[in-house]
Each structure stands twice: as structure tokens, then as C-alpha cells.
Short mmCIF file of C-alpha atoms in Angstrom, two decimals:
data_model
loop_
_atom_site.label_atom_id
_atom_site.label_comp_id
_atom_site.label_asym_id
_atom_site.label_seq_id
_atom_site.Cartn_x
_atom_site.Cartn_y
_atom_site.Cartn_z
CA MET A 1 160.93 125.77 -76.01
CA ASN A 2 157.82 127.81 -75.19
CA ILE A 3 155.13 126.95 -72.63
CA PHE A 4 152.58 126.04 -75.32
CA ARG A 5 154.79 123.37 -76.85
CA LEU A 6 155.70 121.98 -73.41
CA THR A 7 152.08 121.77 -72.26
CA GLY A 8 151.13 120.37 -75.68
CA ASP A 9 153.72 117.61 -75.29
CA LEU A 10 152.51 116.89 -71.75
CA SER A 11 148.87 116.77 -72.91
CA HIS A 12 149.88 114.30 -75.63
CA LEU A 13 151.74 112.18 -73.08
CA ALA A 14 148.77 112.37 -70.68
CA ALA A 15 146.45 111.09 -73.43
CA ILE A 16 148.68 108.10 -74.13
CA ILE A 17 149.14 107.27 -70.42
CA ILE A 18 145.39 107.57 -69.77
CA LEU A 19 144.73 105.07 -72.54
CA LEU A 20 147.41 102.63 -71.38
CA LEU A 21 146.21 102.79 -67.76
CA LYS A 22 142.59 102.31 -68.87
CA ILE A 23 143.47 99.14 -70.76
CA TRP A 24 145.76 97.78 -68.04
CA LYS A 25 143.47 98.48 -65.06
CA SER A 26 140.26 97.28 -66.71
CA ARG A 27 142.06 94.39 -68.45
CA SER A 28 140.02 95.37 -71.47
CA CYS A 29 140.39 97.38 -74.68
CA ALA A 30 136.65 97.63 -75.33
CA GLY A 31 135.74 100.84 -77.14
CA ILE A 32 139.29 101.49 -78.33
CA SER A 33 140.16 101.42 -82.01
CA GLY A 34 143.15 99.16 -82.59
CA LYS A 35 143.41 100.62 -86.08
CA SER A 36 143.92 104.15 -84.76
CA GLN A 37 146.59 102.87 -82.38
CA LEU A 38 148.38 101.05 -85.23
CA LEU A 39 148.33 104.28 -87.23
CA PHE A 40 149.80 106.23 -84.30
CA ALA A 41 152.55 103.60 -83.92
CA LEU A 42 153.30 104.06 -87.63
CA VAL A 43 153.28 107.86 -87.16
CA PHE A 44 155.89 107.76 -84.38
CA THR A 45 158.03 105.15 -86.13
CA THR A 46 158.28 107.13 -89.37
CA ARG A 47 158.65 110.51 -87.63
CA TYR A 48 161.40 109.62 -85.20
CA LEU A 49 163.83 107.80 -87.45
CA ASP A 50 166.07 110.84 -86.92
CA LEU A 51 166.89 109.32 -83.52
CA PHE A 52 169.61 107.47 -85.43
CA THR A 53 170.96 110.54 -87.22
CA SER A 54 170.68 113.60 -84.99
CA PHE A 55 170.59 114.64 -81.33
CA ILE A 56 168.72 117.79 -80.31
CA SER A 57 168.37 117.46 -76.53
CA LEU A 58 167.85 114.88 -73.81
CA TYR A 59 164.21 116.02 -73.49
CA ASN A 60 163.63 115.63 -77.22
CA THR A 61 165.19 112.16 -77.39
CA SER A 62 163.41 110.99 -74.23
CA MET A 63 159.99 112.09 -75.47
CA LYS A 64 160.52 110.41 -78.83
CA LEU A 65 161.47 107.12 -77.16
CA ILE A 66 158.52 107.35 -74.75
CA TYR A 67 156.04 107.99 -77.59
CA ILE A 68 157.37 105.06 -79.62
CA ALA A 69 157.45 102.68 -76.64
CA CYS A 70 153.96 103.65 -75.43
CA SER A 71 152.43 103.36 -78.91
CA TYR A 72 153.79 99.85 -79.38
CA ALA A 73 152.79 98.89 -75.81
CA THR A 74 149.22 99.99 -76.61
CA VAL A 75 149.17 97.97 -79.84
CA TYR A 76 150.54 94.93 -77.95
CA LEU A 77 147.83 95.20 -75.27
CA ILE A 78 145.06 95.51 -77.87
CA TYR A 79 146.15 92.84 -80.34
CA MET A 80 147.94 90.39 -78.06
CA LYS A 81 147.42 90.54 -74.29
CA PHE A 82 143.75 91.58 -74.23
CA LYS A 83 142.84 90.49 -77.73
CA ALA A 84 139.67 88.74 -76.50
CA THR A 85 138.21 92.10 -75.42
CA TYR A 86 138.99 93.93 -78.66
CA ASP A 87 135.84 94.90 -80.57
CA GLY A 88 136.97 94.23 -84.14
CA ASN A 89 133.36 94.09 -85.36
CA HIS A 90 132.99 97.84 -84.81
CA ASP A 91 136.57 98.82 -85.66
CA THR A 92 135.94 98.61 -89.39
CA PHE A 93 137.38 101.83 -90.81
CA ARG A 94 139.33 101.16 -94.03
CA VAL A 95 142.78 102.49 -93.09
CA GLU A 96 144.11 101.96 -96.61
CA PHE A 97 141.92 104.93 -97.59
CA LEU A 98 144.14 107.00 -95.28
CA ILE A 99 147.58 105.43 -95.78
CA VAL A 100 147.60 105.36 -99.61
CA PRO A 101 146.59 109.02 -100.21
CA VAL A 102 148.82 110.23 -97.36
CA GLY A 103 151.74 108.23 -98.79
CA GLY A 104 151.20 109.73 -102.23
CA LEU A 105 150.86 113.26 -100.86
CA SER A 106 154.08 112.95 -98.83
CA PHE A 107 155.96 112.17 -102.06
CA LEU A 108 154.40 115.14 -103.85
CA VAL A 109 154.42 117.82 -101.13
CA ASN A 110 157.44 117.84 -98.82
CA HIS A 111 160.32 120.09 -97.79
CA ASP A 112 163.04 117.93 -99.29
CA PHE A 113 162.89 114.85 -101.51
CA SER A 114 164.94 112.57 -99.25
CA PRO A 115 163.88 109.34 -97.50
CA LEU A 116 163.88 110.74 -93.94
CA GLU A 117 162.10 113.93 -94.98
CA ILE A 118 159.43 112.05 -96.95
CA LEU A 119 158.84 109.71 -93.98
CA TRP A 120 158.66 112.70 -91.61
CA THR A 121 156.13 114.38 -93.93
CA PHE A 122 154.17 111.11 -94.16
CA SER A 123 153.99 110.99 -90.36
CA ILE A 124 152.71 114.57 -90.16
CA TYR A 125 149.98 113.94 -92.73
CA LEU A 126 149.05 110.57 -91.22
CA GLU A 127 148.81 111.93 -87.67
CA SER A 128 146.24 114.48 -88.82
CA VAL A 129 143.82 111.68 -89.78
CA ALA A 130 144.96 108.77 -87.56
CA ILE A 131 142.15 109.37 -85.06
CA LEU A 132 139.44 108.82 -87.72
CA PRO A 133 139.06 105.05 -87.04
CA GLN A 134 138.47 105.87 -83.33
CA LEU A 135 135.93 108.60 -84.10
CA PHE A 136 134.28 106.31 -86.66
CA MET A 137 134.06 103.55 -84.05
CA ILE A 138 132.45 105.91 -81.53
CA SER A 139 129.93 107.13 -84.10
CA LYS A 140 129.14 103.53 -85.04
CA THR A 141 128.58 102.29 -81.50
CA GLY A 142 127.02 105.55 -80.34
CA GLU A 143 128.93 105.49 -77.06
CA ALA A 144 132.34 106.03 -75.55
CA GLU A 145 133.61 105.24 -72.08
CA THR A 146 134.59 108.17 -69.86
CA ILE A 147 138.26 107.19 -70.03
CA THR A 148 138.16 107.04 -73.83
CA THR A 149 136.65 110.53 -73.97
CA HIS A 150 139.36 111.85 -71.60
CA TYR A 151 141.96 110.30 -73.92
CA LEU A 152 140.42 112.05 -76.93
CA PHE A 153 140.10 115.32 -75.01
CA PHE A 154 143.81 115.39 -74.16
CA LEU A 155 144.74 114.49 -77.74
CA GLY A 156 142.61 117.38 -78.98
CA LEU A 157 144.12 119.69 -76.35
CA TYR A 158 147.61 118.69 -77.53
CA ARG A 159 146.74 119.69 -81.11
CA ALA A 160 145.13 122.97 -80.03
CA LEU A 161 148.18 123.89 -77.91
CA TYR A 162 150.47 123.09 -80.83
CA LEU A 163 148.52 125.50 -83.04
CA VAL A 164 149.14 128.23 -80.45
CA ASN A 165 152.79 127.11 -80.31
CA TRP A 166 153.12 127.63 -84.08
CA ILE A 167 151.56 131.11 -83.84
CA TRP A 168 153.97 131.95 -81.00
CA ARG A 169 156.97 130.68 -82.97
CA TYR A 170 155.93 132.62 -86.05
CA TYR A 171 155.69 135.92 -84.16
CA PHE A 172 158.68 135.51 -81.82
CA GLU A 173 161.05 133.25 -83.79
CA GLY A 174 160.05 133.85 -87.40
CA PHE A 175 159.49 130.09 -87.79
CA PHE A 176 156.71 128.77 -90.02
CA ASP A 177 156.21 125.21 -91.30
CA LEU A 178 153.25 125.17 -93.70
CA ILE A 179 153.04 121.35 -93.85
CA ALA A 180 152.88 120.96 -90.06
CA VAL A 181 150.44 123.85 -89.62
CA VAL A 182 147.97 122.72 -92.33
CA ALA A 183 148.05 119.12 -91.03
CA GLY A 184 147.59 120.39 -87.48
CA VAL A 185 144.59 122.51 -88.48
CA VAL A 186 143.00 119.51 -90.24
CA GLN A 187 143.53 117.37 -87.15
CA THR A 188 142.13 120.02 -84.80
CA VAL A 189 139.03 120.43 -87.00
CA LEU A 190 138.42 116.67 -86.76
CA TYR A 191 138.40 117.00 -82.96
CA CYS A 192 136.02 119.98 -82.90
CA ASP A 193 132.86 117.87 -83.15
CA PHE A 194 134.15 115.60 -80.40
CA PHE A 195 135.05 118.62 -78.21
CA TYR A 196 131.47 119.86 -78.51
CA LEU A 197 130.09 116.49 -77.39
CA TYR A 198 132.68 116.29 -74.57
CA VAL A 199 131.74 119.71 -73.16
CA THR A 200 127.97 119.28 -73.50
CA LYS A 201 127.95 115.83 -71.91
#
């Protein structure tokens, strides 16, 4: 594992922990898109089904379990424990406009037409657009709390580091995954506008 992937993973983990701590400490999920968090829970669930079929390393397995547990904990806090503080009136992005096309694309463009591979591909495509409900919510309300912006910054940093990781792996390991790279580029582009606002403000 290279340093870019490791720091990318840690940035991703930092984003999730920042969000969880924000909700828990403030006892509120105001400004957070429950729909984006549901999509991320779906991403991790469909991506890490290989937990039941293959073992790569203790690090790999631990990170997968942490991502799944944290994503469901976030969904629980938003829709159950602190439901009264959830701003459903502004979290109005139509997620079916993401899930249906992504589902169709994962059947058409994948590495191998098998259930686990299609679900993995679905998770890669879905992750690239899962943040859209959150960005839509911020654009609708015109504001975002500092903690929410830190969360988005670390998510964007994770994607940017993974792009560098793929370049590194291509040059030093001869590894190239077109599906993951294209989806990663799409996701990073979505964060670019947010990054500009984050830096300027």
C-alpha cells in the first residue's frame, strides 16, 4: 500500500468521524443530508460484500467494517435518535434519479457479469454521485456549518488522494482500473466547486 492510498483512507475516515462527532456533540443533524448518508451506507454495503468471500489483510477488513458501522451509525442518528432536528424540508434531492441510472450502468459496464462484481461496480458509480444531495441541500439553504464544510473537505481530499494513488499504481505497479478512475474523476469534479468556496471563505 502506498502513502497516497493510506492518507486517502485516513482522510475518508476523518470525514466520517467528524460528521459523527458533530451530530453526537451538538445533538443535532441540522444541515446534514440524510439522503447522502443513506446513499453512502448503500455504497459500503454493496461494495464490501466480499467480506464474506475473501480476506486480503487485517487492515483491509477492519477498514471495511469501520466504514459500514459508521455509515449505519450516522443514518441511525439522523433518522432515529435526532430525527426531530433533521431538516427534511431542504433535503429534497430525488435520489431515484441517481440510483436507477447507476444501477443500469453497473449492469452494462462492469469487469465481470457476476452478482458481487455488479454490486461492486454499482457502489463505485454510486459513490461518485452520493454527495449530490448534500451539495444540493447546501445550495438550497445557502449555508453550511463549519463542521459540515470540514466533513466535505476531508471527503474531497480523500478522492483527490485516491486519484494520485491510481496514478502511482499505474506507473509503479502497472495497475489501472478504468471504472474506478472515471468514477473518481467525476466525484472529484463535483467537489471542485465546493473546494473553491471552502478555500475562499
